[in-house]
XYZ file of C-alpha atoms in Angstrom:
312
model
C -24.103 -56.372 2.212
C -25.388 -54.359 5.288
C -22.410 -52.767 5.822
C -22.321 -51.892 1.992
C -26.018 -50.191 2.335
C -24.226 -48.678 5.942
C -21.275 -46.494 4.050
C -23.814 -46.266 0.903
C -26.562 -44.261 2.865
C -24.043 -41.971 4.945
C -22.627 -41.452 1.353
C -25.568 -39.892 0.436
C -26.196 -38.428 3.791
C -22.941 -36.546 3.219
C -23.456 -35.374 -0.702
C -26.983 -34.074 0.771
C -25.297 -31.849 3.166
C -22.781 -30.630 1.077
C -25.217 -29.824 -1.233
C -27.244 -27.798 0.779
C -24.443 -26.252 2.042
C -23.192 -25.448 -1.313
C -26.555 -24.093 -2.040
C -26.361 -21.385 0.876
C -23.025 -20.181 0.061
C -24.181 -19.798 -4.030
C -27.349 -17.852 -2.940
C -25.357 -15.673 -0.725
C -27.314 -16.421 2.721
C -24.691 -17.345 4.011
C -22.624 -13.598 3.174
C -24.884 -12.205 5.552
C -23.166 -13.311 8.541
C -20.883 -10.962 8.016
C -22.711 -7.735 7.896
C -23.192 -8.910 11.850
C -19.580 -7.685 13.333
C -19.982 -4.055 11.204
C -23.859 -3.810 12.353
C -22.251 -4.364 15.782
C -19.689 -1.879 15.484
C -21.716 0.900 14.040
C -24.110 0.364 16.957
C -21.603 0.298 19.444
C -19.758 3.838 18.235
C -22.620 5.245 16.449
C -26.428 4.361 17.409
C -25.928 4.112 20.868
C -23.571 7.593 21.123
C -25.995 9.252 19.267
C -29.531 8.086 21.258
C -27.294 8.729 25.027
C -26.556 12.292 22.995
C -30.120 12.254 22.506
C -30.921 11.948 26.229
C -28.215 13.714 27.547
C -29.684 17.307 26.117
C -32.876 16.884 28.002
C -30.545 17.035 31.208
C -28.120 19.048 33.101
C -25.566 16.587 32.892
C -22.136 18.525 33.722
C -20.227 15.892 32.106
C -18.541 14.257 34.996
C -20.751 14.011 37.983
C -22.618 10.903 38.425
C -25.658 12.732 39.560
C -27.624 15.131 37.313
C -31.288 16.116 36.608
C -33.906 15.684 33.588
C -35.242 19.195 32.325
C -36.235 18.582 29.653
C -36.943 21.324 26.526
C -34.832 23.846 28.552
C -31.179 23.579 26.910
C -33.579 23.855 23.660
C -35.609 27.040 24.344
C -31.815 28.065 25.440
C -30.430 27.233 22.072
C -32.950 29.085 20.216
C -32.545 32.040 22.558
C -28.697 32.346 22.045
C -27.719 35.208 20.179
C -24.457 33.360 19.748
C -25.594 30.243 18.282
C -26.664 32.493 14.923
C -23.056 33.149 14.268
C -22.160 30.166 15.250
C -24.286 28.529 12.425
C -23.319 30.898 9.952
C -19.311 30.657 10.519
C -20.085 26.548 9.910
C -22.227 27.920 6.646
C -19.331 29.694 5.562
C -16.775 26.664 6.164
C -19.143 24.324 4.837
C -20.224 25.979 1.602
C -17.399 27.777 1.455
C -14.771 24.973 1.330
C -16.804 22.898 -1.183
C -16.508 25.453 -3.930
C -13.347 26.456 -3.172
C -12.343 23.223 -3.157
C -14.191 21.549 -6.106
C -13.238 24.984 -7.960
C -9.802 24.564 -7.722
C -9.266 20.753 -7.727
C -11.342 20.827 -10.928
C -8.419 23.361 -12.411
C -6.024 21.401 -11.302
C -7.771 17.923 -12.494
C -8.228 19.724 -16.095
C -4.612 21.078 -16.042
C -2.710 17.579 -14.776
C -4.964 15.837 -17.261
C -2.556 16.930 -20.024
C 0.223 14.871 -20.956
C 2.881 16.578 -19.438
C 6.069 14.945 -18.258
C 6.005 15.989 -14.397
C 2.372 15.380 -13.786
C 2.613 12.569 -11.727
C 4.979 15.154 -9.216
C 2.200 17.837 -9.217
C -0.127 15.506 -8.188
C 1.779 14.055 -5.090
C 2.787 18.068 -3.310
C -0.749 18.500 -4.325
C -2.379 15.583 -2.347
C -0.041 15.240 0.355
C -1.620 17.936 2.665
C -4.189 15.094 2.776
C -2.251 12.690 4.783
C -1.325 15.421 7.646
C -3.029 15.781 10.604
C -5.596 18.835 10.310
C -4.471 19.444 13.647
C -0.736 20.039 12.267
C -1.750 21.705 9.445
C -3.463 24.317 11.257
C -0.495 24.864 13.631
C 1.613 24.636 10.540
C -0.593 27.733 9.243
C -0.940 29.455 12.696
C 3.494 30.096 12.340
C 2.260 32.082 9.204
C -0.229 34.007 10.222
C 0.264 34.509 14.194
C 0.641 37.975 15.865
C 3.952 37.986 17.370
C 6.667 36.432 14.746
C 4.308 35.402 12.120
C 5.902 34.640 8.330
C 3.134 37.142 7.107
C 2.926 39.815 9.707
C 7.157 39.824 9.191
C 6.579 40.688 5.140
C 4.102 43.372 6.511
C 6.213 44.867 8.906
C 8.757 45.636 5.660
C 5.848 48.153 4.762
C 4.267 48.985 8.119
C 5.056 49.816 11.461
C 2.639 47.527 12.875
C 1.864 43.914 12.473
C -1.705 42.763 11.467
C -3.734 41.043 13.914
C -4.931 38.313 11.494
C -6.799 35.822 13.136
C -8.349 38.202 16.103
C -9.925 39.899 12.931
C -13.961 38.480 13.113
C -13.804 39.810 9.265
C -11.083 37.870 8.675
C -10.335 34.826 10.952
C -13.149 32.794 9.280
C -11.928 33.309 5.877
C -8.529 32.174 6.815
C -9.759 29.003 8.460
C -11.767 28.546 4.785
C -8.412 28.923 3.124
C -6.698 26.538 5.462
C -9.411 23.650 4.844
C -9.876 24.098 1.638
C -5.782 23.809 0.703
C -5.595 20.666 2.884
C -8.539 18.931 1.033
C -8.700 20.455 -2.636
C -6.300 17.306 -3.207
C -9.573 15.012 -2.864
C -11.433 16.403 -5.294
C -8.800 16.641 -7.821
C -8.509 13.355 -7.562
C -12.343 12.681 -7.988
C -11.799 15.028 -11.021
C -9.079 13.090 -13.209
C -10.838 9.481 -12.120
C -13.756 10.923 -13.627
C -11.678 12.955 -16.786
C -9.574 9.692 -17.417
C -12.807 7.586 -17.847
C -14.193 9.728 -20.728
C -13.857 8.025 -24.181
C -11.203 9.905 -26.311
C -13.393 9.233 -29.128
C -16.018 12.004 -27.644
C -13.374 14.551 -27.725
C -12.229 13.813 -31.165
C -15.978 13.842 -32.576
C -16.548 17.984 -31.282
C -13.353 18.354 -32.483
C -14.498 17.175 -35.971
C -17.741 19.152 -35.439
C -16.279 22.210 -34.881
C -16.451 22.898 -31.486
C -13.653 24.599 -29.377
C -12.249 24.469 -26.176
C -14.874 25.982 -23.854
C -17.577 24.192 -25.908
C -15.808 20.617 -25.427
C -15.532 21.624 -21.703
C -19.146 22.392 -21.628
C -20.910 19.740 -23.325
C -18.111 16.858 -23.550
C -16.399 17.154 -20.012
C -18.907 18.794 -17.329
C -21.802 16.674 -18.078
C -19.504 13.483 -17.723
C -17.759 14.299 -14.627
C -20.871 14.975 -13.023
C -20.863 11.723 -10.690
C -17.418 12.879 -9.714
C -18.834 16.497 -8.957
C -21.372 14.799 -6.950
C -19.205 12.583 -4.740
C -16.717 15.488 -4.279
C -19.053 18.279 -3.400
C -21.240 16.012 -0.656
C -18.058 15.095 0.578
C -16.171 18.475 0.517
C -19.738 19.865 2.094
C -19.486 17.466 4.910
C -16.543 17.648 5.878
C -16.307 21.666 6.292
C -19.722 21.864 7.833
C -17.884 19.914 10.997
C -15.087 21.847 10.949
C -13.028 21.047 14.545
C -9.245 20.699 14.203
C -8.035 23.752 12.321
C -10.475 26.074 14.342
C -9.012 24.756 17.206
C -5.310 25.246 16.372
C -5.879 28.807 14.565
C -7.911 30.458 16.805
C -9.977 28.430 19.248
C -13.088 29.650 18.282
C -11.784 33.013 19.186
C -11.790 36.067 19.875
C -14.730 35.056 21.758
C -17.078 32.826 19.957
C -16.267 35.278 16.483
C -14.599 31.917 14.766
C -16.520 29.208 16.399
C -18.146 26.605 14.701
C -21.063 23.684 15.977
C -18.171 21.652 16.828
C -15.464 23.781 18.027
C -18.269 25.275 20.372
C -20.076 21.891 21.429
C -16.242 21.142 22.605
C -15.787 24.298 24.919
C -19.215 23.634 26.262
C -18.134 20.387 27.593
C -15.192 20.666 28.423
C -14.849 24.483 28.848
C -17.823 25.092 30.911
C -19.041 21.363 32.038
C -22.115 21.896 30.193
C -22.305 18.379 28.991
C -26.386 18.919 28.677
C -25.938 22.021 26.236
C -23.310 20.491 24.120
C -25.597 17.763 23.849
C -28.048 20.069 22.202
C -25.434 22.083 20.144
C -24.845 18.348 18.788
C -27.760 17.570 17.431
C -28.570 20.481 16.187
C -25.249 20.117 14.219
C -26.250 16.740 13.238
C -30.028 17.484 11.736
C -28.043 20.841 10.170
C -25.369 18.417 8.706
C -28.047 16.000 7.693
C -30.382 18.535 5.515
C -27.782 20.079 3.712
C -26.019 16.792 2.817
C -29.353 15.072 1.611
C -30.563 18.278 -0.064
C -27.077 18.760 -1.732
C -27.052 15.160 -2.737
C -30.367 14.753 -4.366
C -30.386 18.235 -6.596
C -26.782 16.723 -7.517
C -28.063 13.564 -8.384
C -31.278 14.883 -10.479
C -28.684 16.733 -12.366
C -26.698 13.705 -12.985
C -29.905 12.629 -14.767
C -30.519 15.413 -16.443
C -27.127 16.033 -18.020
């Protein structure tokens, strides 16, 4: 009998645990756990980068010595006193802004066109995207055999007409533009893809009703498709916007930042800094002003975006 009550109570010793167990895993408590290794990653490559980067600009840390010296607001005041840095910021404007409409121009043309049912759409869409998958670093040396000096694909078609070659990417008027162009053919395939998840998910029925009301094409497009896509615009102009405003591995194939500092952007220069000059402290500074530059635009960009969203 007492061994009966024994086996009876851990019985119900046993259902009690499992049901509080079974509790925490319903509620989801438990599911928290796991947020730990990602919190412990993005600390590790992230947080703690970004507070030493913090630290690092109020010294004249050359990157390498052991030894170096706090001095505080100076690489700062020498920021704001560069006349390079204004060009520099504006050349990371220009790929910023530049390849997001570029870029969510032409992918939406693309997204509209390979919307149709046409029979080798699914082809169009893989040349299209594959640029995505290659190295920006090859792609821009894949571009640089076009539009080099010596033996370039484009300066060859120009010598047909001239007798001298053009000097392409020494051009300041130029080189920036071409770096634009580069970006913004490896990446439109993103936000044609953004475009026809966002065209495939409108109703057919919507279509069908302007139709029956009259409307044409460009009014469709206007009041059927662009205010429903607009989630898709979102995501693919923040991104897009992002992505060219730190601009590194095409600069650095094409040009280098060069002639001079003509095609240079926060990046590209923060990286000859360091490891050009062993101004670790300065490229510190170039950093975060890259990052607050990054961060204001983004936000900005992706609030107006959203408000329209809203208002659509």
């Amino acid at each position: 009998m007492a061994e009966s009550r024994t086996v009876l109570a851990q019985t119900r010793s046993g259902k009690k645990t499992e049901t509080t167990f079974g509790r925490l895993v319903r509620s989801g408590a438990l599911l928290n756990l796991l947020y730990i290794p990602a919190l412990l990653l993005f600390f590790i490559f992230i947080f703690y980068p970004f507070f030493k980067g913090i630290k690092i600009s109020f010294t004249n840390w050359d990157g390498y010595n052991q030894d170096y010296k706090w001095i505080g607001f100076t690489n700062y005041s020498r920021m704001f006193t560069d006349p390079e840095i204004l060009k520099v910021i504006r050349n990371t404007a220009i790929y910023g802004i530049g390849s997001a409409v570029f870029q969510n121009v032409i992918g939406l043309l693309y997204a509209l066109f390979l919307n149709l049912n046409i029979r080798t759409r699914g082809l169009v869409r893989t040349v299209i995207y594959l640029p995505v998958i290659i190295s920006s670093l090859i792609m821009g040396y894949i571009w640089y055999f076009f539009f080099q000096y010596q033996g370039g694909a484009i300066n060859d078609i120009i010598l047909l007409f001239h007798d001298q070659p053009s000097n392409l990417l020494g051009d300041p008027n130029l080189n920036v533009w071409i770096i634009t162009f580069v970006n913004t053919y490896q990446y439109l395939g993103i936000a044609m893809v953004l475009y026809l998840a966002g065209l495939q998910s409108i109703p057919r029925d919507y279509y069908e009703a302007a139709t029956i009301d009259g409307a044409g094409p460009l009014q469709r497009f206007a009041h059927v498709t662009w205010p429903l896509i607009a989630p898709a615009f979102t995501v693919s102009m923040v991104l897009n916007l992002i992505g060219g405003l730190k601009l590194f591995d095409v600069i650095v194939a094409l040009t280098n930042s060069g002639p001079g500092y003509a095609s240079a952007s926060l990046s590209s220069i923060m990286y000859l800094l360091y490891f050009g000059r062993e101004d670790a402290g300065y490229a510190a500074t170039i950093g975060i002003l890259m990052f607050i530059m990054i961060s204001i635009v983004s936000i900005t960009a992706l609030l107006f975006l959203r408000k329209r969203e809203v208002n659509a």
